[in-house]
Amino acid sequence: MRVGVLTGGGDCPGLNAVIRAIVRKAERHYGDTVVGFLDGWRGVLEGEFIELDVERMRGTLPRGGTVLGTSRFSPRMYEDGMERVRSTMENTGTEALIVIGGEGTLSAGVGVGEAGAANVVGVPKTIDNDIGLTELTFGFDTAVEVATAAIDRLHTTAESHDRVMVVEVMGRHVGHIATWAGIAGGATLTLVPEEPFDINAVAETIVRRHERGRWASIVVVAEGAQPKEGTLELPEPEVDQYGHVRLGGIGQVVATEIEARTGFDTRVTVLGHIQRGGTPSALDRVLCSWYGIAAIDAVHDGDWGSMVAFQGGEMVRVRLADAVVELKPVSPALYDVARTFFA
Ligand code: F6P
């Protein structure tokens, strides 16, 4: 069989580990050939690909990024997008397409599958951990590790200077990274999109903490955190060429407001793409290897329109269309764990 693979959307630690696992089982177990489409859907739409084999993937397990490149291109950007996908599949003799991506890339995969343009199997990728029907997307664990290590470092400098440190982490619609890193790093407060915040209450909490003799505070803010209606104006976010809202900046707003309301010296650290680059954690390497193997097995079962998913410690398959219906929010019970340690 000739199997295609693409990596789309924002990159994420572990993409190469997934590709490597697909290639290994495809070549050595099933006797397949594997082609990698370049830059996500762009490579499929424009017929650009490379041949992948076990040799090509050697040494890539710990490497961040993706050997295939990635982009936010989508078949929906072209009037004849579905036709282009269909003809690339035909011209290259590709019988199945493993789509590794987040919500945007996977939703495009649903459209492609429903149009009958390619036989699609999905793999859930994103540091944000916001894909439905899977307990863990790969890349998330690494991002939490990076954010937690940063918070640990910020604690000591915050204590030396009696400062409030605001740490902005990724998480555009959901606050999984913020919540996990906030708990792991012992945050004073964690602000997530799921729970709109009141900046006055944030400031009061910090003042109360300082009155109890604690002079350093860490406030973790997910980039998509939202103030309660009517409490604080945020600047209009920019939109990129794919219509993707470019977030970032809430940390600075929160820091400025805390300092203005409390008078405490406040600094902001934006972790940004540091959370996405570099080597995957051991957990992510294992998860990625499992995801890749499960995806090529799904291909050989002809389970088109499925997504491999991690549930209850096992790799299962769900319908890709069901997984992208809505983003997975942080469990209120887990946020309550974080809240218990606030202030
Ligand atoms: O979707 C994953 C993510 O890491 C978001 O949390 C973040 O808003 C976005 O990617 C930023 O992506 P880029 O800078 O590549 O547009």
GROMACS .gro file of C-alpha atoms and ligand atoms in nm:
model
  359
    1MET     CA    1   0.000   0.000   0.000
    2ARG     CA    2   0.114   0.359  -0.056
    3VAL     CA    3   0.032   0.574   0.245
    4GLY     CA    4   0.055   0.953   0.268
    5VAL     CA    5   0.128   1.154   0.584
    6LEU     CA    6   0.098   1.525   0.654
    7THR     CA    7   0.161   1.748   0.956
    8GLY     CA    8  -0.055   2.063   0.969
    9GLY     CA    9  -0.118   2.367   1.188
   10GLY     CA   10   0.119   2.490   1.458
   11ASP     CA   11   0.413   2.256   1.513
   12CYS     CA   12   0.449   2.058   1.830
   13PRO     CA   13   0.710   1.838   2.001
   14GLY     CA   14   0.667   1.476   1.889
   15LEU     CA   15   0.559   1.522   1.527
   16ASN     CA   16   0.871   1.340   1.404
   17ALA     CA   17   0.818   1.065   1.659
   18VAL     CA   18   0.470   0.999   1.516
   19ILE     CA   19   0.596   0.997   1.156
   20ARG     CA   20   0.884   0.767   1.255
   21ALA     CA   21   0.644   0.517   1.415
   22ILE     CA   22   0.411   0.521   1.113
   23VAL     CA   23   0.705   0.463   0.877
   24ARG     CA   24   0.855   0.187   1.090
   25LYS     CA   25   0.539  -0.022   1.112
   26ALA     CA   26   0.428   0.060   0.757
   27GLU     CA   27   0.758  -0.046   0.602
   28ARG     CA   28   0.870  -0.331   0.828
   29HIS     CA   29   0.536  -0.487   0.915
   30TYR     CA   30   0.300  -0.410   0.628
   31GLY     CA   31   0.552  -0.369   0.343
   32ASP     CA   32   0.405  -0.026   0.258
   33THR     CA   33   0.570   0.273   0.099
   34VAL     CA   34   0.514   0.604   0.276
   35VAL     CA   35   0.512   0.953   0.124
   36GLY     CA   36   0.524   1.270   0.329
   37PHE     CA   37   0.336   1.572   0.194
   38LEU     CA   38   0.519   1.897   0.258
   39ASP     CA   39   0.388   2.185   0.469
   40GLY     CA   40   0.059   2.029   0.571
   41TRP     CA   41  -0.232   2.051   0.326
   42ARG     CA   42  -0.020   2.269   0.094
   43GLY     CA   43   0.182   1.966  -0.016
   44VAL     CA   44  -0.134   1.773  -0.094
   45LEU     CA   45  -0.293   2.065  -0.279
   46GLU     CA   46   0.020   2.133  -0.480
   47GLY     CA   47   0.137   1.772  -0.517
   48GLU     CA   48   0.466   1.824  -0.326
   49PHE     CA   49   0.596   1.530  -0.129
   50ILE     CA   50   0.903   1.331  -0.031
   51GLU     CA   51   0.949   0.957   0.005
   52LEU     CA   52   0.989   0.846   0.367
   53ASP     CA   53   1.158   0.532   0.490
   54VAL     CA   54   1.311   0.395   0.807
   55GLU     CA   55   1.656   0.524   0.712
   56ARG     CA   56   1.524   0.876   0.648
   57MET     CA   57   1.359   0.882   0.992
   58ARG     CA   58   1.663   0.764   1.188
   59GLY     CA   59   1.763   1.001   1.469
   60THR     CA   60   1.437   1.196   1.455
   61LEU     CA   61   1.267   1.056   1.769
   62PRO     CA   62   1.401   1.330   2.000
   63ARG     CA   63   1.396   1.607   1.739
   64GLY     CA   64   1.138   1.884   1.772
   65GLY     CA   65   0.960   2.033   1.472
   66THR     CA   66   0.860   1.822   1.174
   67VAL     CA   67   1.071   1.687   0.889
   68LEU     CA   68   0.772   1.755   0.662
   69GLY     CA   69   0.722   2.119   0.749
   70THR     CA   70   0.381   2.253   0.841
   71SER     CA   71   0.140   2.532   0.751
   72ARG     CA   72  -0.217   2.643   0.805
   73PHE     CA   73  -0.312   2.586   0.439
   74SER     CA   74  -0.648   2.417   0.397
   75PRO     CA   75  -0.831   2.267   0.097
   76ARG     CA   76  -1.110   2.515   0.180
   77MET     CA   77  -0.883   2.798   0.064
   78TYR     CA   78  -0.917   2.678  -0.296
   79GLU     CA   79  -1.237   2.661  -0.496
   80ASP     CA   80  -1.118   2.332  -0.644
   81GLY     CA   81  -0.953   2.218  -0.317
   82MET     CA   82  -1.123   1.879  -0.302
   83GLU     CA   83  -1.050   1.812  -0.669
   84ARG     CA   84  -0.683   1.894  -0.611
   85VAL     CA   85  -0.665   1.654  -0.316
   86ARG     CA   86  -0.833   1.381  -0.520
   87SER     CA   87  -0.598   1.424  -0.816
   88THR     CA   88  -0.285   1.427  -0.595
   89MET     CA   89  -0.402   1.101  -0.437
   90GLU     CA   90  -0.460   0.951  -0.782
   91ASN     CA   91  -0.144   1.088  -0.947
   92THR     CA   92   0.079   0.969  -0.664
   93GLY     CA   93  -0.103   0.639  -0.615
   94THR     CA   94  -0.164   0.726  -0.250
   95GLU     CA   95  -0.441   0.509  -0.109
   96ALA     CA   96  -0.462   0.651   0.243
   97LEU     CA   97  -0.377   0.980   0.411
   98ILE     CA   98  -0.275   1.007   0.776
   99VAL     CA   99  -0.351   1.362   0.889
  100ILE     CA  100  -0.158   1.473   1.196
  101GLY     CA  101  -0.294   1.800   1.324
  102GLY     CA  102  -0.501   2.009   1.558
  103GLU     CA  103  -0.861   2.116   1.524
  104GLY     CA  104  -0.818   2.310   1.196
  105THR     CA  105  -0.614   2.044   1.016
  106LEU     CA  106  -0.833   1.759   1.139
  107SER     CA  107  -1.156   1.942   1.045
  108ALA     CA  108  -1.015   1.979   0.694
  109GLY     CA  109  -0.951   1.603   0.705
  110VAL     CA  110  -1.318   1.545   0.786
  111GLY     CA  111  -1.418   1.753   0.481
  112VAL     CA  112  -1.173   1.568   0.256
  113GLY     CA  113  -1.300   1.232   0.377
  114GLU     CA  114  -1.665   1.328   0.339
  115ALA     CA  115  -1.600   1.456  -0.015
  116GLY     CA  116  -1.444   1.119  -0.095
  117ALA     CA  117  -1.121   1.294  -0.203
  118ALA     CA  118  -0.895   1.078   0.019
  119ASN     CA  119  -0.918   0.797   0.274
  120VAL     CA  120  -0.834   0.979   0.595
  121VAL     CA  121  -0.716   0.869   0.941
  122GLY     CA  122  -0.647   1.143   1.200
  123VAL     CA  123  -0.389   1.181   1.479
  124PRO     CA  124  -0.458   1.450   1.743
  125LYS     CA  125  -0.170   1.694   1.780
  126THR     CA  126  -0.150   2.015   1.981
  127ILE     CA  127   0.027   2.146   2.285
  128ASP     CA  128  -0.309   2.299   2.381
  129ASN     CA  129  -0.462   1.951   2.452
  130ASP     CA  130  -0.797   2.080   2.329
  131ILE     CA  131  -0.907   1.801   2.091
  132GLY     CA  132  -1.222   1.618   2.199
  133LEU     CA  133  -1.253   1.245   2.273
  134THR     CA  134  -0.888   1.199   2.363
  135GLU     CA  135  -0.751   1.250   2.712
  136LEU     CA  136  -0.412   1.358   2.582
  137THR     CA  137  -0.291   1.513   2.259
  138PHE     CA  138   0.081   1.476   2.204
  139GLY     CA  139   0.302   1.776   2.272
  140PHE     CA  140   0.096   1.881   2.573
  141ASP     CA  141   0.312   1.704   2.829
  142THR     CA  142   0.626   1.868   2.690
  143ALA     CA  143   0.465   2.212   2.697
  144VAL     CA  144   0.357   2.163   3.060
  145GLU     CA  145   0.713   2.059   3.150
  146VAL     CA  146   0.855   2.372   2.984
  147ALA     CA  147   0.601   2.599   3.154
  148THR     CA  148   0.653   2.436   3.494
  149ALA     CA  149   1.032   2.470   3.470
  150ALA     CA  150   0.987   2.838   3.386
  151ILE     CA  151   0.753   2.894   3.683
  152ASP     CA  152   1.004   2.722   3.916
  153ARG     CA  153   1.269   2.968   3.801
  154LEU     CA  154   1.038   3.265   3.834
  155HIS     CA  155   0.961   3.176   4.197
  156THR     CA  156   1.319   3.239   4.308
  157THR     CA  157   1.363   3.569   4.131
  158ALA     CA  158   1.015   3.681   4.245
  159GLU     CA  159   1.112   3.604   4.606
  160SER     CA  160   1.445   3.789   4.581
  161HIS     CA  161   1.274   4.106   4.461
  162ASP     CA  162   0.935   4.081   4.637
  163ARG     CA  163   0.764   4.087   4.301
  164VAL     CA  164   0.452   3.968   4.133
  165MET     CA  165   0.540   3.760   3.825
  166VAL     CA  166   0.280   3.714   3.553
  167VAL     CA  167   0.352   3.417   3.324
  168GLU     CA  168   0.164   3.398   2.995
  169VAL     CA  169   0.136   3.049   2.850
  170MET     CA  170  -0.028   2.918   2.532
  171GLY     CA  171  -0.387   2.800   2.522
  172ARG     CA  172  -0.604   2.997   2.285
  173HIS     CA  173  -0.948   2.861   2.370
  174VAL     CA  174  -0.877   2.642   2.670
  175GLY     CA  175  -0.647   2.654   2.970
  176HIS     CA  176  -0.502   2.302   2.996
  177ILE     CA  177  -0.137   2.415   2.991
  178ALA     CA  178  -0.209   2.697   3.237
  179THR     CA  179  -0.401   2.473   3.477
  180TRP     CA  180  -0.150   2.188   3.478
  181ALA     CA  181   0.156   2.413   3.494
  182GLY     CA  182  -0.018   2.632   3.753
  183ILE     CA  183  -0.076   2.332   3.980
  184ALA     CA  184   0.269   2.184   3.913
  185GLY     CA  185   0.442   2.518   3.963
  186GLY     CA  186   0.246   2.628   4.272
  187ALA     CA  187   0.084   2.937   4.115
  188THR     CA  188  -0.084   3.199   4.330
  189LEU     CA  189  -0.358   3.231   4.066
  190THR     CA  190  -0.425   3.074   3.727
  191LEU     CA  191  -0.644   3.250   3.471
  192VAL     CA  192  -0.799   3.037   3.195
  193PRO     CA  193  -1.047   3.102   2.912
  194GLU     CA  194  -1.301   2.868   3.072
  195GLU     CA  195  -1.334   3.091   3.383
  196PRO     CA  196  -1.352   3.464   3.298
  197PHE     CA  197  -1.162   3.662   3.559
  198ASP     CA  198  -1.231   3.981   3.751
  199ILE     CA  199  -0.912   4.187   3.763
  200ASN     CA  200  -1.020   4.354   4.089
  201ALA     CA  201  -1.059   4.014   4.254
  202VAL     CA  202  -0.717   3.914   4.117
  203ALA     CA  203  -0.559   4.225   4.270
  204GLU     CA  204  -0.741   4.176   4.602
  205THR     CA  205  -0.622   3.815   4.625
  206ILE     CA  206  -0.262   3.926   4.580
  207VAL     CA  207  -0.298   4.207   4.834
  208ARG     CA  208  -0.444   3.963   5.091
  209ARG     CA  209  -0.157   3.722   5.027
  210HIS     CA  210   0.099   3.997   5.077
  211GLU     CA  211  -0.077   4.106   5.398
  212ARG     CA  212  -0.016   3.754   5.525
  213GLY     CA  213   0.356   3.810   5.475
  214ARG     CA  214   0.398   3.649   5.133
  215TRP     CA  215   0.580   3.899   4.918
  216ALA     CA  216   0.611   3.708   4.596
  217SER     CA  217   0.327   3.586   4.377
  218ILE     CA  218   0.308   3.395   4.050
  219VAL     CA  219   0.005   3.451   3.827
  220VAL     CA  220  -0.026   3.209   3.534
  221VAL     CA  221  -0.237   3.342   3.247
  222ALA     CA  222  -0.347   3.141   2.942
  223GLU     CA  223  -0.315   3.355   2.630
  224GLY     CA  224  -0.688   3.315   2.567
  225ALA     CA  225  -0.797   3.413   2.921
  226GLN     CA  226  -1.092   3.652   2.919
  227PRO     CA  227  -1.196   3.919   3.167
  228LYS     CA  228  -1.552   3.909   3.297
  229GLU     CA  229  -1.775   4.122   3.079
  230GLY     CA  230  -1.745   4.492   3.143
  231THR     CA  231  -1.444   4.461   3.377
  232LEU     CA  232  -1.148   4.520   3.144
  233GLU     CA  233  -1.099   4.619   2.780
  234LEU     CA  234  -0.856   4.404   2.579
  235PRO     CA  235  -0.695   4.530   2.257
  236GLU     CA  236  -0.839   4.383   1.933
  237PRO     CA  237  -0.624   4.082   1.838
  238GLU     CA  238  -0.454   4.063   1.497
  239VAL     CA  239  -0.562   3.803   1.243
  240ASP     CA  240  -0.305   3.622   1.026
  241GLN     CA  241  -0.330   3.540   0.652
  242TYR     CA  242  -0.527   3.222   0.729
  243GLY     CA  243  -0.786   3.406   0.940
  244HIS     CA  244  -0.620   3.265   1.254
  245VAL     CA  245  -0.642   3.507   1.547
  246ARG     CA  246  -0.293   3.591   1.674
  247LEU     CA  247  -0.316   3.593   2.052
  248GLY     CA  248  -0.061   3.704   2.306
  249GLY     CA  249  -0.047   4.017   2.515
  250ILE     CA  250  -0.300   3.937   2.788
  251GLY     CA  251  -0.009   3.878   3.028
  252GLN     CA  252   0.111   4.235   2.987
  253VAL     CA  253  -0.242   4.373   3.035
  254VAL     CA  254  -0.288   4.169   3.354
  255ALA     CA  255   0.056   4.271   3.486
  256THR     CA  256  -0.007   4.641   3.422
  257GLU     CA  257  -0.347   4.624   3.592
  258ILE     CA  258  -0.213   4.434   3.895
  259GLU     CA  259   0.065   4.686   3.944
  260ALA     CA  260  -0.176   4.979   3.907
  261ARG     CA  261  -0.422   4.832   4.158
  262THR     CA  262  -0.177   4.697   4.417
  263GLY     CA  263   0.132   4.913   4.382
  264PHE     CA  264   0.342   4.594   4.387
  265ASP     CA  265   0.635   4.568   4.151
  266THR     CA  266   0.510   4.336   3.874
  267ARG     CA  267   0.685   4.173   3.576
  268VAL     CA  268   0.562   3.965   3.287
  269THR     CA  269   0.715   3.665   3.109
  270VAL     CA  270   0.561   3.541   2.785
  271LEU     CA  271   0.671   3.183   2.719
  272GLY     CA  272   0.539   3.180   2.362
  273HIS     CA  273   0.689   2.937   2.113
  274ILE     CA  274   0.947   2.805   2.361
  275GLN     CA  275   0.660   2.578   2.467
  276ARG     CA  276   0.634   2.437   2.115
  277GLY     CA  277   0.995   2.399   2.012
  278GLY     CA  278   1.255   2.142   2.105
  279THR     CA  279   1.267   1.784   2.213
  280PRO     CA  280   0.953   1.596   2.326
  281SER     CA  281   0.931   1.465   2.683
  282ALA     CA  282   0.963   1.090   2.744
  283LEU     CA  283   0.586   1.067   2.791
  284ASP     CA  284   0.526   1.239   2.458
  285ARG     CA  285   0.777   1.013   2.281
  286VAL     CA  286   0.591   0.706   2.406
  287LEU     CA  287   0.251   0.854   2.325
  288CYS     CA  288   0.367   0.956   1.976
  289SER     CA  289   0.508   0.612   1.903
  290TRP     CA  290   0.177   0.457   2.011
  291TYR     CA  291  -0.028   0.710   1.811
  292GLY     CA  292   0.176   0.646   1.496
  293ILE     CA  293   0.145   0.268   1.520
  294ALA     CA  294  -0.227   0.291   1.596
  295ALA     CA  295  -0.277   0.519   1.294
  296ILE     CA  296  -0.110   0.284   1.044
  297ASP     CA  297  -0.307  -0.007   1.195
  298ALA     CA  298  -0.629   0.192   1.139
  299VAL     CA  299  -0.523   0.245   0.776
  300HIS     CA  300  -0.480  -0.129   0.730
  301ASP     CA  301  -0.820  -0.194   0.887
  302GLY     CA  302  -0.964   0.052   0.633
  303ASP     CA  303  -1.110   0.250   0.923
  304TRP     CA  304  -1.152   0.569   0.720
  305GLY     CA  305  -1.275   0.875   0.903
  306SER     CA  306  -1.135   0.750   1.234
  307MET     CA  307  -0.903   0.929   1.474
  308VAL     CA  308  -0.672   0.745   1.710
  309ALA     CA  309  -0.735   0.857   2.067
  310PHE     CA  310  -0.598   0.796   2.416
  311GLN     CA  311  -0.867   0.696   2.663
  312GLY     CA  312  -0.830   0.525   3.001
  313GLY     CA  313  -0.469   0.433   2.938
  314GLU     CA  314  -0.547   0.262   2.607
  315MET     CA  315  -0.528   0.361   2.241
  316VAL     CA  316  -0.875   0.353   2.087
  317ARG     CA  317  -1.042   0.484   1.772
  318VAL     CA  318  -1.314   0.745   1.761
  319ARG     CA  319  -1.487   0.915   1.469
  320LEU     CA  320  -1.277   1.208   1.354
  321ALA     CA  321  -1.591   1.410   1.282
  322ASP     CA  322  -1.707   1.363   1.643
  323ALA     CA  323  -1.368   1.464   1.784
  324VAL     CA  324  -1.371   1.808   1.620
  325VAL     CA  325  -1.729   1.906   1.705
  326GLU     CA  326  -1.614   2.107   2.004
  327LEU     CA  327  -1.290   2.181   2.182
  328LYS     CA  328  -1.225   1.995   2.507
  329PRO     CA  329  -1.230   2.234   2.804
  330VAL     CA  330  -1.040   2.193   3.130
  331SER     CA  331  -1.230   1.968   3.369
  332PRO     CA  332  -1.396   2.188   3.635
  333ALA     CA  333  -1.279   1.934   3.895
  334LEU     CA  334  -0.915   1.985   3.792
  335TYR     CA  335  -0.955   2.362   3.792
  336ASP     CA  336  -1.090   2.327   4.147
  337VAL     CA  337  -0.766   2.153   4.242
  338ALA     CA  338  -0.578   2.458   4.112
  339ARG     CA  339  -0.820   2.692   4.290
  340THR     CA  340  -0.763   2.519   4.625
  341PHE     CA  341  -0.406   2.650   4.619
  342PHE     CA  342  -0.491   3.004   4.507
  343ALA     CA  343  -0.360   3.290   4.722
  344F6P     O1  344  -0.272   2.597   1.853
  344F6P     C1  345  -0.155   2.584   1.924
  344F6P     C2  346  -0.096   2.716   1.954
  344F6P     O2  347   0.017   2.682   2.024
  344F6P     C3  348  -0.184   2.814   2.033
  344F6P     O3  349  -0.187   2.798   2.170
  344F6P     C4  350  -0.128   2.947   1.992
  344F6P     O4  351  -0.220   3.050   2.004
  344F6P     C5  352  -0.095   2.924   1.850
  344F6P     O5  353  -0.058   2.788   1.840
  344F6P     C6  354   0.011   3.016   1.798
  344F6P     O6  355   0.050   2.973   1.672
  344F6P     P1  356   0.132   3.054   1.563
  344F6P     O7  357   0.214   3.154   1.634
  344F6P     O8  358   0.211   2.949   1.494
  344F6P     O9  359   0.030   3.115   1.474
   0.00000   0.00000   0.00000
